[in-house]
Coordinates of C-alpha atoms in Angstrom, one line a residue:
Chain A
X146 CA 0.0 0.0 0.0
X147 CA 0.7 3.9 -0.2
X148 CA 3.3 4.5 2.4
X149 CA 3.8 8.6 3.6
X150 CA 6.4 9.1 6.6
X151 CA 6.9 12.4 8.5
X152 CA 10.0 13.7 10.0
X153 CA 10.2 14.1 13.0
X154 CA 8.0 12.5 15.2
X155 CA 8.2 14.6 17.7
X156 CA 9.9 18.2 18.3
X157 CA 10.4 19.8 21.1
X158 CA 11.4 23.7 20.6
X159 CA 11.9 27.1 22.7
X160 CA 9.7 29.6 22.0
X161 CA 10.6 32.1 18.9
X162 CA 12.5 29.2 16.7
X163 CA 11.0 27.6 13.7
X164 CA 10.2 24.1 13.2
X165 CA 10.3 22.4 10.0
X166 CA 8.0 19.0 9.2
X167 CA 8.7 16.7 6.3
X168 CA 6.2 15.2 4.7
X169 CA 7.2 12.2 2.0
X170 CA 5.6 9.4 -0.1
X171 CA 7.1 6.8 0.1
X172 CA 6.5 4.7 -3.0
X173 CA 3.8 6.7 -5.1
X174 CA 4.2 10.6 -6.7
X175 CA 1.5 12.9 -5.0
X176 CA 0.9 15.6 -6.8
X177 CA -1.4 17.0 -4.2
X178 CA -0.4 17.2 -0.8
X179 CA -2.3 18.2 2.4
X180 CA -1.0 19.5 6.0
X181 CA -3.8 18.9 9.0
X182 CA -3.6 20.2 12.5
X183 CA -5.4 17.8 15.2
X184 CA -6.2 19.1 18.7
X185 CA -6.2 16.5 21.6
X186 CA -9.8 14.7 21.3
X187 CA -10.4 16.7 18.4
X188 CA -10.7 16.0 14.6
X189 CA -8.3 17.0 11.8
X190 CA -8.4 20.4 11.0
X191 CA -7.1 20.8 7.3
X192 CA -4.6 23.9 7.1
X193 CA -3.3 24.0 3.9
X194 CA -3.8 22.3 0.2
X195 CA 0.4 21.9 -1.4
X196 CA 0.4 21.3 -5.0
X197 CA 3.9 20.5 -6.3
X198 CA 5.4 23.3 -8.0
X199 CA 2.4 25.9 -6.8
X200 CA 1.9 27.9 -3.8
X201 CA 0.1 26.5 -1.4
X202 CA -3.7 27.4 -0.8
X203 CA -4.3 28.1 2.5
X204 CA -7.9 27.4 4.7
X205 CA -9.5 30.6 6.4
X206 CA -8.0 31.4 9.6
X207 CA -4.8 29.8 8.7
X208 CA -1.7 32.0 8.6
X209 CA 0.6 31.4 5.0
X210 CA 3.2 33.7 6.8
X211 CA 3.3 31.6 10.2
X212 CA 2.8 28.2 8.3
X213 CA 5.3 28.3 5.2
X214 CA 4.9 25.2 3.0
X215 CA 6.8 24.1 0.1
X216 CA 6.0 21.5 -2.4
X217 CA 9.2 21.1 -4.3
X218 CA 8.8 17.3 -5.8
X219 CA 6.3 14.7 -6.4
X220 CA 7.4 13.1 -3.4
X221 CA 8.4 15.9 -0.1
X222 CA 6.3 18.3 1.1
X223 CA 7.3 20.8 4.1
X224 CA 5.4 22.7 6.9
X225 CA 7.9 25.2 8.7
X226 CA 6.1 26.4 12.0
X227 CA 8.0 29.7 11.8
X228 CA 8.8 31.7 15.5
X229 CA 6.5 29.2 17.2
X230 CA 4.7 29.9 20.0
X231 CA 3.0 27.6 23.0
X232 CA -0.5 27.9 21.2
X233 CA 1.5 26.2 18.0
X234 CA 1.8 23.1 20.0
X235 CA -0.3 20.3 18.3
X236 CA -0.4 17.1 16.4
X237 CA 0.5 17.8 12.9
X238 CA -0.4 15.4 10.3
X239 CA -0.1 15.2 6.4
X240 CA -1.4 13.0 3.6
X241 CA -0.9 12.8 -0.4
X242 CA -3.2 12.1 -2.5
X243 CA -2.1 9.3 -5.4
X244 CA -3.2 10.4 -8.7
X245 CA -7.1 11.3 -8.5
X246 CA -8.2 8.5 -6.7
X247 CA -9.7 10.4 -3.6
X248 CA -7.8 8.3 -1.5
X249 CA -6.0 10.5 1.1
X250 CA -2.7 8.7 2.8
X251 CA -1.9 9.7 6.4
X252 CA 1.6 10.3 7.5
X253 CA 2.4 9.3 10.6
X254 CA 2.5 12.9 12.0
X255 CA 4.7 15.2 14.2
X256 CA 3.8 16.2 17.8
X257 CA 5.0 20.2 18.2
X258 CA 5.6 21.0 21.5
X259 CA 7.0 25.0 22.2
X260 CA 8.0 25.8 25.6
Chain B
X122 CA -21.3 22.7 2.4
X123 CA -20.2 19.9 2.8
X124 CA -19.7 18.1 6.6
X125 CA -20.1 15.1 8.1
X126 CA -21.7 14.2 11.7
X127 CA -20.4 11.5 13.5
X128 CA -21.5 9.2 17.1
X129 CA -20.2 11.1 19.9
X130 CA -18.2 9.1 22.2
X131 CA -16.6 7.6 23.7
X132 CA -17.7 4.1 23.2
X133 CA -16.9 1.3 25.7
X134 CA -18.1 -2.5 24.9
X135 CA -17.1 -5.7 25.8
X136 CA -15.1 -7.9 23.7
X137 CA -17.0 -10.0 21.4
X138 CA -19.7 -7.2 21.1
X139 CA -21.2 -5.8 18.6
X140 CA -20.1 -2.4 17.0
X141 CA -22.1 0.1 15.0
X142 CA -20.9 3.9 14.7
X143 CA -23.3 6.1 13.2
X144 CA -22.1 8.6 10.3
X145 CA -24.4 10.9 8.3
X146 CA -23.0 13.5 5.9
X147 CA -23.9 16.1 3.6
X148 CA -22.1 16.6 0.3
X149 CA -23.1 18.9 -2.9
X150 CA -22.0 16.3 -5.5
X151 CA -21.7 12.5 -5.3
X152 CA -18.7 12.2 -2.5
X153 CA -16.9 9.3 -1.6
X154 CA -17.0 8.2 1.9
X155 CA -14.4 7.2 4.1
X156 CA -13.7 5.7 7.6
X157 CA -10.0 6.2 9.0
X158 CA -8.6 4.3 12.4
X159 CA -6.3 6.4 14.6
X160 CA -4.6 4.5 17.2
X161 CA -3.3 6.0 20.6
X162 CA 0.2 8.1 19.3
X163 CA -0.1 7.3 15.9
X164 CA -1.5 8.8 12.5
X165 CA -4.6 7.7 10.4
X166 CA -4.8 4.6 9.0
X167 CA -7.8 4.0 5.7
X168 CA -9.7 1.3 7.3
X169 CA -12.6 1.4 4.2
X170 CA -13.8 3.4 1.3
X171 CA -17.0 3.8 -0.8
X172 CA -17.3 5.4 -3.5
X173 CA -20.5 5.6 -4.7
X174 CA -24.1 4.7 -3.6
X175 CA -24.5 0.9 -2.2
X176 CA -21.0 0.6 -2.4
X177 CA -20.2 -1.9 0.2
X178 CA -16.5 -0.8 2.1
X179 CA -14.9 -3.5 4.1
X180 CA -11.9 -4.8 6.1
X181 CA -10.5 -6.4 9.0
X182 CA -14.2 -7.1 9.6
X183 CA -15.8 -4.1 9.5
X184 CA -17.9 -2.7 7.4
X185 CA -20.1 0.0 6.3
X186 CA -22.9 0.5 3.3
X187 CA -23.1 3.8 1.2
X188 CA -26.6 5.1 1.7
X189 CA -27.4 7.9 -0.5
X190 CA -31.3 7.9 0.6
X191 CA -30.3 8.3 3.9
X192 CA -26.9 10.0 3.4
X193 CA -25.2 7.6 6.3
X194 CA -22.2 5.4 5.7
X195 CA -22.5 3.9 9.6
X196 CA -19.4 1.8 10.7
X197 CA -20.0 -2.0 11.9
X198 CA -18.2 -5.2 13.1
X199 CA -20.0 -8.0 14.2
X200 CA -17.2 -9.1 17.1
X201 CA -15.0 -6.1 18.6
X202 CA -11.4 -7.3 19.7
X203 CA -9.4 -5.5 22.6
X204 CA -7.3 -4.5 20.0
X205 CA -10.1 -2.8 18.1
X206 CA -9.5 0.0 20.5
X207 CA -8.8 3.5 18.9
X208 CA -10.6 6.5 17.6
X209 CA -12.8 5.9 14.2
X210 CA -13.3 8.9 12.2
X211 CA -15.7 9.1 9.2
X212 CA -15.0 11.4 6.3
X213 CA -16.2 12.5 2.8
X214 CA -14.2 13.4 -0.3
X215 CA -16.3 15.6 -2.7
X216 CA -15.0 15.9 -6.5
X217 CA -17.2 18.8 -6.8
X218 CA -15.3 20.9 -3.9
X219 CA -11.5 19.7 -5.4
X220 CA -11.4 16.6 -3.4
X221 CA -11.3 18.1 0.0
X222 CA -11.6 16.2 2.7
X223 CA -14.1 16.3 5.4
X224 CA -13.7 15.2 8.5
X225 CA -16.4 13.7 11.6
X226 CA -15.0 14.2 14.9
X227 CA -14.1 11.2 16.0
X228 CA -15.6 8.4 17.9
X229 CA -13.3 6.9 20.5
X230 CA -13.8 3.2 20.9
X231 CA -12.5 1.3 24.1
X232 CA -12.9 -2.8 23.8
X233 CA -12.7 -4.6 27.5
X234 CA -12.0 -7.9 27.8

C-alpha cells in the first residue's frame, strides 16, 4: 500500500525558533499534498492544500506567513512552524493524494511541543 | 457545504460485542465516503472506502454500506477485539469541492476484555 512518513516525530522547541515537518511518499508521486492540524480529542483540521510546484492554498483562519509550505517534488512536502509559539503546539499530520483517486494517505504525524 | 456528523463518544463495549458507529454527511456532488482508524500516538490509517451509492466498504471485519437515501455510511463489526480499541473517524471526499476532505470528529472506541 501507499506508504507517507513524516519527519520528526516529535519536536520539542523554545519559543521564537522555527520548526520544520517533512512530509514524504514513500513509493507513489503525490501531486497533491495536504497538511492537517489535530487538537487533543479533536478532529483534523485541514490547514493548507500543497500542490507541487504551486503555492500553497491556505484554509480561512490559517496563517501562509506563520505556516510556510513548500511542495518542491512529487514526493516531499514541508510545513515550517516559523517563530512558534505555546499555542503552535499540536499534532500535525499530512497526507498525499495518489493520482485522483480520492484516497487521502496519512503520514504518521509530528507532535509540536514550544516551551 | 459539505460536513459530516459523527456518534459522539466515547464508546466502551465488551469484547466480542457488537459495534455500529453512526455517520451521516452532507455533500453537494456524489462524495466518496471514508472511515479512517487512529490508534493512541499514531496517524490515520484507511480502514474502508466507498465510493458511490450501495458501495459496500470493508476490512478487517468491518464494514459500512453507502446510503445515498439516507446519506449515512454507519461503521459495523460484528465481534469487537481489545485491539479494536482506537478512535474511528468518518470522512467524505467531494470531486465537486476539489477533493477536500471532510472530517467527523471522532468516535473513541474502548474494547474490554
Amino acid at each position: 500500500g501507499a506508504v507517507v512518513s513524516q519527519h520528526p516525530s516529535r519536536v520539542i522547541c523554545k519559543s521564537g525558533t522555527s520548526v520544520k515537518i517533512e512530509c514524504r511518499s514513500l513509493d507513489f508521486q503525490a501531486t497533491t499534498m495536504f497538511w492537517y492540524r489535530q487538537f487533543p480529542k479533536q478532529s483534523l483540521m485541514l490547514m493548507a492544500t500543497s500542490n507541487e510546484g504551486s503555492k500553497a492554498t491556505y484554509e480561512q483562519g490559517v496563517e501562509k506567513d506563520k505556516f510556510l509550505i513548500n511542495h518542491a517534488s512529487l514526493t516531499l512536502s514541508t510545513l515550517t512552524v516559523t517563530s512558534a509559539h505555546p499555542e503552535d503546539s499540536s499534532f500535525y499530520i499530512c497526507s498525499a493524494e495518489r493520482g485522483r483517486q480520492e484516497t487521502q494517505y496519512f503520514g504518521p504525524g509530528t507532535r509540536l511541543l514550544v516551551l | 457545504g459539505d460536513s459530516v456528523t459523527q456518534m459522539e463518544g466515547p464508546v466502551t463495549l465488551s469484547e466480542e460485542a457488537f459495534l455500529t458507529i453512526n455517520c451521516t454527511y452532507t455533500a453537494t456532488g456524489y462524495p466518496s465516503l471514508f472511515w479512517y482508524v487512529q490508534y493512541p500516538g499514531e496517524g490515520l490509517q484507511l480502514l474502508l472506502k466507498a465510493t458511490k451509492a450501495d458501495d459496500k466498504g470493508s476490512n478487517k471485519g468491518f464494514e459500512a454500506t453507502y446510503r445515498k437515501e439516507t446519506t449515512s455510511f454507519h461503521l459495523e463489526k460484528g465481534s469487537v477485539q481489545v485491539s479494536d480499541s482506537a478512535v474511528y473517524f468518518c470522512a467524505l471526499s467531494d470531486r465537486a469541492t476539489g477533493n477536500q476532505f471532510y472530517f467527523g470528529t471522532g468516535t473513541s472506541l474502548t474494547v474490554i476484555p
